[in-house]
Structures are given as C-alpha cells and as structure tokens.
CSV table of N, CA and C in Angstrom, one decimal:
chain,number,residue,atom,x,y,z
Z,1,GLY,N,-12.4,-2.8,16.8
Z,1,GLY,CA,-11.8,-3.9,16.0
Z,1,GLY,C,-11.9,-5.3,16.7
Z,2,PHE,N,-11.5,-6.3,16.0
Z,2,PHE,CA,-11.6,-7.6,16.6
Z,2,PHE,C,-10.4,-7.9,17.4
Z,3,VAL,N,-10.6,-8.8,18.4
Z,3,VAL,CA,-9.6,-9.2,19.3
Z,3,VAL,C,-9.0,-10.5,18.9
Z,4,TYR,N,-7.7,-10.6,18.8
Z,4,TYR,CA,-7.0,-11.9,18.4
Z,4,TYR,C,-6.1,-12.3,19.4
Z,5,LYS,N,-5.8,-13.6,19.4
Z,5,LYS,CA,-4.8,-14.2,20.3
Z,5,LYS,C,-3.7,-14.9,19.5
Z,6,ALA,N,-2.5,-14.7,19.7
Z,6,ALA,CA,-1.4,-15.4,19.1
Z,6,ALA,C,-0.8,-16.3,20.1
Z,7,LEU,N,-0.8,-17.6,19.8
Z,7,LEU,CA,-0.1,-18.6,20.6
Z,7,LEU,C,1.3,-18.8,20.0
Z,8,VAL,N,2.3,-18.4,20.7
Z,8,VAL,CA,3.7,-18.4,20.2
Z,8,VAL,C,4.6,-19.3,21.0
Z,9,GLU,N,5.3,-20.2,20.2
Z,9,GLU,CA,6.3,-21.1,20.8
Z,9,GLU,C,7.7,-20.6,20.5
Z,10,ILE,N,8.5,-20.6,21.5
Z,10,ILE,CA,9.9,-20.0,21.3
Z,10,ILE,C,10.9,-21.0,21.7
Z,11,LYS,N,12.1,-20.9,21.1
Z,11,LYS,CA,13.2,-21.8,21.4
Z,11,LYS,C,14.5,-21.0,21.0
Z,12,THR,N,15.6,-21.2,21.9
Z,12,THR,CA,16.9,-20.6,21.6
Z,12,THR,C,17.9,-21.7,21.5
Z,13,GLU,N,18.9,-21.5,20.8
Z,13,GLU,CA,20.0,-22.5,20.7
Z,13,GLU,C,20.8,-22.6,22.1
Z,14,ASN,N,20.9,-21.4,22.8
Z,14,ASN,CA,21.6,-21.3,24.0
Z,14,ASN,C,20.9,-20.3,24.9
Z,15,ALA,N,20.7,-20.7,26.2
Z,15,ALA,CA,20.0,-19.8,27.1
Z,15,ALA,C,20.6,-18.4,27.3
Z,16,ALA,N,21.8,-18.3,26.9
Z,16,ALA,CA,22.5,-16.9,27.0
Z,16,ALA,C,21.8,-15.9,26.0
Z,17,THR,N,21.1,-16.4,25.0
Z,17,THR,CA,20.4,-15.6,24.0
Z,17,THR,C,18.9,-15.6,24.4
Z,18,THR,N,18.3,-14.4,24.4
Z,18,THR,CA,16.8,-14.3,24.6
Z,18,THR,C,16.2,-14.0,23.3
Z,19,VAL,N,14.9,-14.4,23.2
Z,19,VAL,CA,14.1,-14.1,22.0
Z,19,VAL,C,12.7,-13.5,22.6
Z,20,THR,N,12.3,-12.4,22.0
Z,20,THR,CA,11.1,-11.8,22.4
Z,20,THR,C,10.1,-11.7,21.3
Z,21,PRO,N,8.9,-12.4,21.4
Z,21,PRO,CA,8.0,-12.4,20.3
Z,21,PRO,C,7.1,-11.1,20.4
Z,22,LYS,N,6.6,-10.7,19.2
Z,22,LYS,CA,5.7,-9.5,19.2
Z,22,LYS,C,4.9,-9.6,17.9
Z,23,ILE,N,3.8,-8.9,18.0
Z,23,ILE,CA,2.9,-8.7,16.8
Z,23,ILE,C,3.1,-7.3,16.4
Z,24,ARG,N,3.6,-7.2,15.1
Z,24,ARG,CA,3.9,-5.9,14.6
Z,24,ARG,C,2.8,-5.4,13.6
Z,25,ASN,N,2.4,-4.2,13.8
Z,25,ASN,CA,1.5,-3.5,12.9
Z,25,ASN,C,2.4,-2.9,11.8
Z,26,VAL,N,2.5,-3.6,10.7
Z,26,VAL,CA,3.5,-3.2,9.6
Z,26,VAL,C,2.9,-2.0,8.8
Z,27,SER,N,1.6,-1.8,8.9
Z,27,SER,CA,1.1,-0.6,8.2
Z,27,SER,C,1.6,0.7,8.9
Z,28,ASP,N,1.6,0.7,10.2
Z,28,ASP,CA,2.0,1.9,11.0
Z,28,ASP,C,3.4,1.8,11.5
Z,29,ALA,N,4.1,0.7,11.4
Z,29,ALA,CA,5.4,0.5,11.9
Z,29,ALA,C,5.4,0.6,13.5
Z,30,THR,N,4.4,0.0,14.1
Z,30,THR,CA,4.3,0.0,15.6
Z,30,THR,C,4.1,-1.4,16.1
Z,31,ASP,N,4.4,-1.6,17.3
Z,31,ASP,CA,4.1,-2.9,17.9
Z,31,ASP,C,2.7,-3.0,18.5
Z,32,ALA,N,1.9,-3.9,18.1
Z,32,ALA,CA,0.6,-4.1,18.7
Z,32,ALA,C,0.7,-4.7,20.1
Z,33,VAL,N,1.6,-5.6,20.3
Z,33,VAL,CA,1.8,-6.2,21.6
Z,33,VAL,C,3.2,-6.9,21.5
Z,34,VAL,N,3.9,-6.8,22.7
Z,34,VAL,CA,5.2,-7.4,22.8
Z,34,VAL,C,5.2,-8.4,24.0
Z,35,GLY,N,5.7,-9.6,23.7
Z,35,GLY,CA,5.7,-10.7,24.7
Z,35,GLY,C,6.9,-10.5,25.7
Z,36,SER,N,7.2,-11.6,26.4
Z,36,SER,CA,8.3,-11.6,27.3
Z,36,SER,C,9.5,-12.2,26.7
Z,37,ALA,N,10.7,-11.8,27.1
Z,37,ALA,CA,11.9,-12.4,26.6
Z,37,ALA,C,12.0,-13.8,27.2
Z,38,GLY,N,12.3,-14.8,26.3
Z,38,GLY,CA,12.4,-16.2,26.6
Z,38,GLY,C,13.8,-16.8,26.4
Z,39,THR,N,14.1,-17.8,27.1
Z,39,THR,CA,15.4,-18.4,27.0
Z,39,THR,C,15.3,-19.9,26.8
Z,40,ALA,N,14.2,-20.5,26.5
Z,40,ALA,CA,14.0,-21.9,26.4
Z,40,ALA,C,14.9,-22.5,25.4
Z,41,THR,N,15.5,-23.6,25.8
Z,41,THR,CA,16.4,-24.3,24.8
Z,41,THR,C,15.8,-25.6,24.2
Z,42,SER,N,14.5,-25.8,24.5
Z,42,SER,CA,13.8,-26.9,23.9
Z,42,SER,C,12.4,-26.4,23.6
Z,43,TRP,N,11.7,-27.0,22.6
Z,43,TRP,CA,10.4,-26.6,22.2
Z,43,TRP,C,9.4,-26.9,23.4
Z,44,GLY,N,8.4,-26.2,23.5
Z,44,GLY,CA,7.4,-26.4,24.5
Z,44,GLY,C,7.1,-25.2,25.5
Z,45,THR,N,7.8,-24.1,25.2
Z,45,THR,CA,7.5,-22.9,26.0
Z,45,THR,C,6.7,-22.0,25.2
Z,46,TYR,N,5.5,-21.6,25.7
Z,46,TYR,CA,4.5,-20.9,24.9
Z,46,TYR,C,4.2,-19.5,25.6
Z,47,GLN,N,3.8,-18.6,24.8
Z,47,GLN,CA,3.3,-17.3,25.2
Z,47,GLN,C,2.1,-17.0,24.5
Z,48,THR,N,1.1,-16.3,25.1
Z,48,THR,CA,-0.1,-15.9,24.5
Z,48,THR,C,-0.1,-14.4,24.4
Z,49,LEU,N,-0.2,-13.9,23.2
Z,49,LEU,CA,-0.2,-12.4,22.9
Z,49,LEU,C,-1.6,-12.0,22.4
Z,50,THR,N,-2.2,-11.2,23.2
Z,50,THR,CA,-3.6,-10.7,22.8
Z,50,THR,C,-3.5,-9.3,22.3
Z,51,PHE,N,-4.2,-9.1,21.2
Z,51,PHE,CA,-4.2,-7.7,20.6
Z,51,PHE,C,-5.4,-7.5,19.8
Z,52,THR,N,-5.7,-6.2,19.6
Z,52,THR,CA,-6.9,-5.8,18.8
Z,52,THR,C,-6.5,-5.2,17.5
Z,53,VAL,N,-7.1,-5.7,16.4
Z,53,VAL,CA,-6.7,-5.3,15.1
Z,53,VAL,C,-7.6,-4.1,14.7
Z,54,THR,N,-7.0,-3.3,13.8
Z,54,THR,CA,-7.7,-2.1,13.2
Z,54,THR,C,-7.9,-2.5,11.7
Z,55,ALA,N,-9.1,-2.2,11.3
Z,55,ALA,CA,-9.5,-2.5,9.9
Z,55,ALA,C,-8.5,-1.9,8.9
Z,56,GLY,N,-8.1,-2.6,7.9
Z,56,GLY,CA,-7.3,-2.0,6.9
Z,56,GLY,C,-5.8,-2.1,7.2
Z,57,LYS,N,-5.4,-2.5,8.4
Z,57,LYS,CA,-4.0,-2.6,8.8
Z,57,LYS,C,-3.5,-4.0,8.6
Z,58,LYS,N,-2.2,-4.2,8.4
Z,58,LYS,CA,-1.6,-5.5,8.3
Z,58,LYS,C,-0.7,-5.7,9.5
Z,59,TYR,N,-0.7,-7.0,10.0
Z,59,TYR,CA,0.0,-7.4,11.1
Z,59,TYR,C,0.9,-8.6,10.8
Z,60,ARG,N,2.0,-8.7,11.6
Z,60,ARG,CA,3.0,-9.8,11.3
Z,60,ARG,C,3.5,-10.2,12.7
Z,61,LEU,N,3.7,-11.6,12.8
Z,61,LEU,CA,4.3,-12.1,14.0
Z,61,LEU,C,5.8,-12.0,13.7
Z,62,MET,N,6.5,-11.4,14.7
Z,62,MET,CA,8.0,-11.2,14.6
Z,62,MET,C,8.6,-11.4,15.9
Z,63,ALA,N,9.9,-11.4,15.9
Z,63,ALA,CA,10.7,-11.5,17.2
Z,63,ALA,C,12.0,-10.7,17.1
Z,64,SER,N,12.5,-10.4,18.3
Z,64,SER,CA,13.8,-9.7,18.4
Z,64,SER,C,14.6,-10.6,19.3
Z,65,LYS,N,15.9,-10.6,19.0
Z,65,LYS,CA,16.9,-11.4,19.8
Z,65,LYS,C,17.8,-10.5,20.6
Z,66,SER,N,18.4,-11.0,21.6
Z,66,SER,CA,19.2,-10.2,22.5
Z,66,SER,C,20.6,-10.0,21.9
Z,67,ASP,N,21.0,-10.9,21.0
Z,67,ASP,CA,22.3,-10.9,20.4
Z,67,ASP,C,22.4,-11.8,19.2
Z,68,ASP,N,23.5,-11.8,18.5
Z,68,ASP,CA,23.7,-12.6,17.3
Z,68,ASP,C,24.7,-13.8,17.6
Z,69,LEU,N,24.8,-14.2,18.9
Z,69,LEU,CA,25.7,-15.3,19.2
Z,69,LEU,C,25.1,-16.6,18.9
Z,70,TYR,N,23.8,-16.8,19.2
Z,70,TYR,CA,23.2,-18.1,19.0
Z,70,TYR,C,21.9,-17.9,18.2
Z,71,GLN,N,21.4,-19.0,17.6
Z,71,GLN,CA,20.1,-18.9,16.8
Z,71,GLN,C,19.0,-18.9,17.8
Z,72,ALA,N,17.8,-18.4,17.3
Z,72,ALA,CA,16.6,-18.5,18.0
Z,72,ALA,C,15.4,-18.6,17.0
Z,73,TRP,N,14.3,-19.3,17.5
Z,73,TRP,CA,13.2,-19.6,16.6
Z,73,TRP,C,11.9,-19.3,17.3
Z,74,ILE,N,10.9,-18.9,16.5
Z,74,ILE,CA,9.5,-18.8,17.0
Z,74,ILE,C,8.6,-19.4,16.0
Z,75,ILE,N,7.5,-19.9,16.4
Z,75,ILE,CA,6.4,-20.3,15.5
Z,75,ILE,C,5.1,-20.0,16.2
Z,76,GLY,N,4.1,-19.6,15.5
Z,76,GLY,CA,2.9,-19.2,16.2
Z,76,GLY,C,1.7,-19.4,15.3
Z,77,VAL,N,0.5,-19.3,15.9
Z,77,VAL,CA,-0.7,-19.4,15.2
Z,77,VAL,C,-1.6,-18.2,15.8
Z,78,VAL,N,-2.3,-17.6,15.0
Z,78,VAL,CA,-3.2,-16.4,15.4
Z,78,VAL,C,-4.6,-16.8,15.2
Z,79,ARG,N,-5.4,-16.6,16.2
Z,79,ARG,CA,-6.9,-16.9,16.1
Z,79,ARG,C,-7.7,-15.7,16.6
Z,80,ARG,N,-8.8,-15.5,16.0
Z,80,ARG,CA,-9.7,-14.5,16.5
Z,80,ARG,C,-10.5,-15.1,17.7
Z,81,THR,N,-10.7,-14.2,18.7
Z,81,THR,CA,-11.4,-14.7,19.9
Z,81,THR,C,-12.9,-14.3,19.8
Z,82,HIS,N,-13.6,-14.8,20.7
Z,82,HIS,CA,-15.1,-14.5,20.7
Z,82,HIS,C,-15.4,-13.2,21.3
Z,83,ALA,N,-14.4,-12.4,21.8
Z,83,ALA,CA,-14.7,-11.2,22.5
Z,83,ALA,C,-15.1,-10.1,21.5
C-alpha cells in the first residue's frame, strides 16, 4: 500500500487534560497509528503520524481525551509520501 503522513496540530483547554491523535482504520475498527498524548494549551504543537493504507479500506483522523473535564481539539492534513 501507499505510505501517508498526517500532520496533526493539538490543543487542550487545560494542561490537566491530554489529547492523543490517531489514524483509525474504520473498515476494520483498528488503529493504523497512534500519536503521543499532548497537553498544549495553545495552537502550534504538531505531531506527524506515518501509516500505510490498504486498498479498499477507509481511514479517519480521530483523537482520544484523558477525561471530560476540559475541551480538546485536533486539526490535521494527510498527504501521500513519495515512499
């Protein structure tokens, strides 16, 4: 399959809450790649998630939070690499 990179920016309302970005294979209900938990309280913290896609499968950029005390956001762009 083709190799893709997702550049993901994360932000939390409060550093007590972490947010972890991931690329989810929604066809198989598995994680293609999981990033690191982040606590940034301002925009400008990025993670690069590299993953290989399988033909016919669907993928989604998602995130999980450590709790429901504060809000958290992610935004990302996915690009195919030359590999």
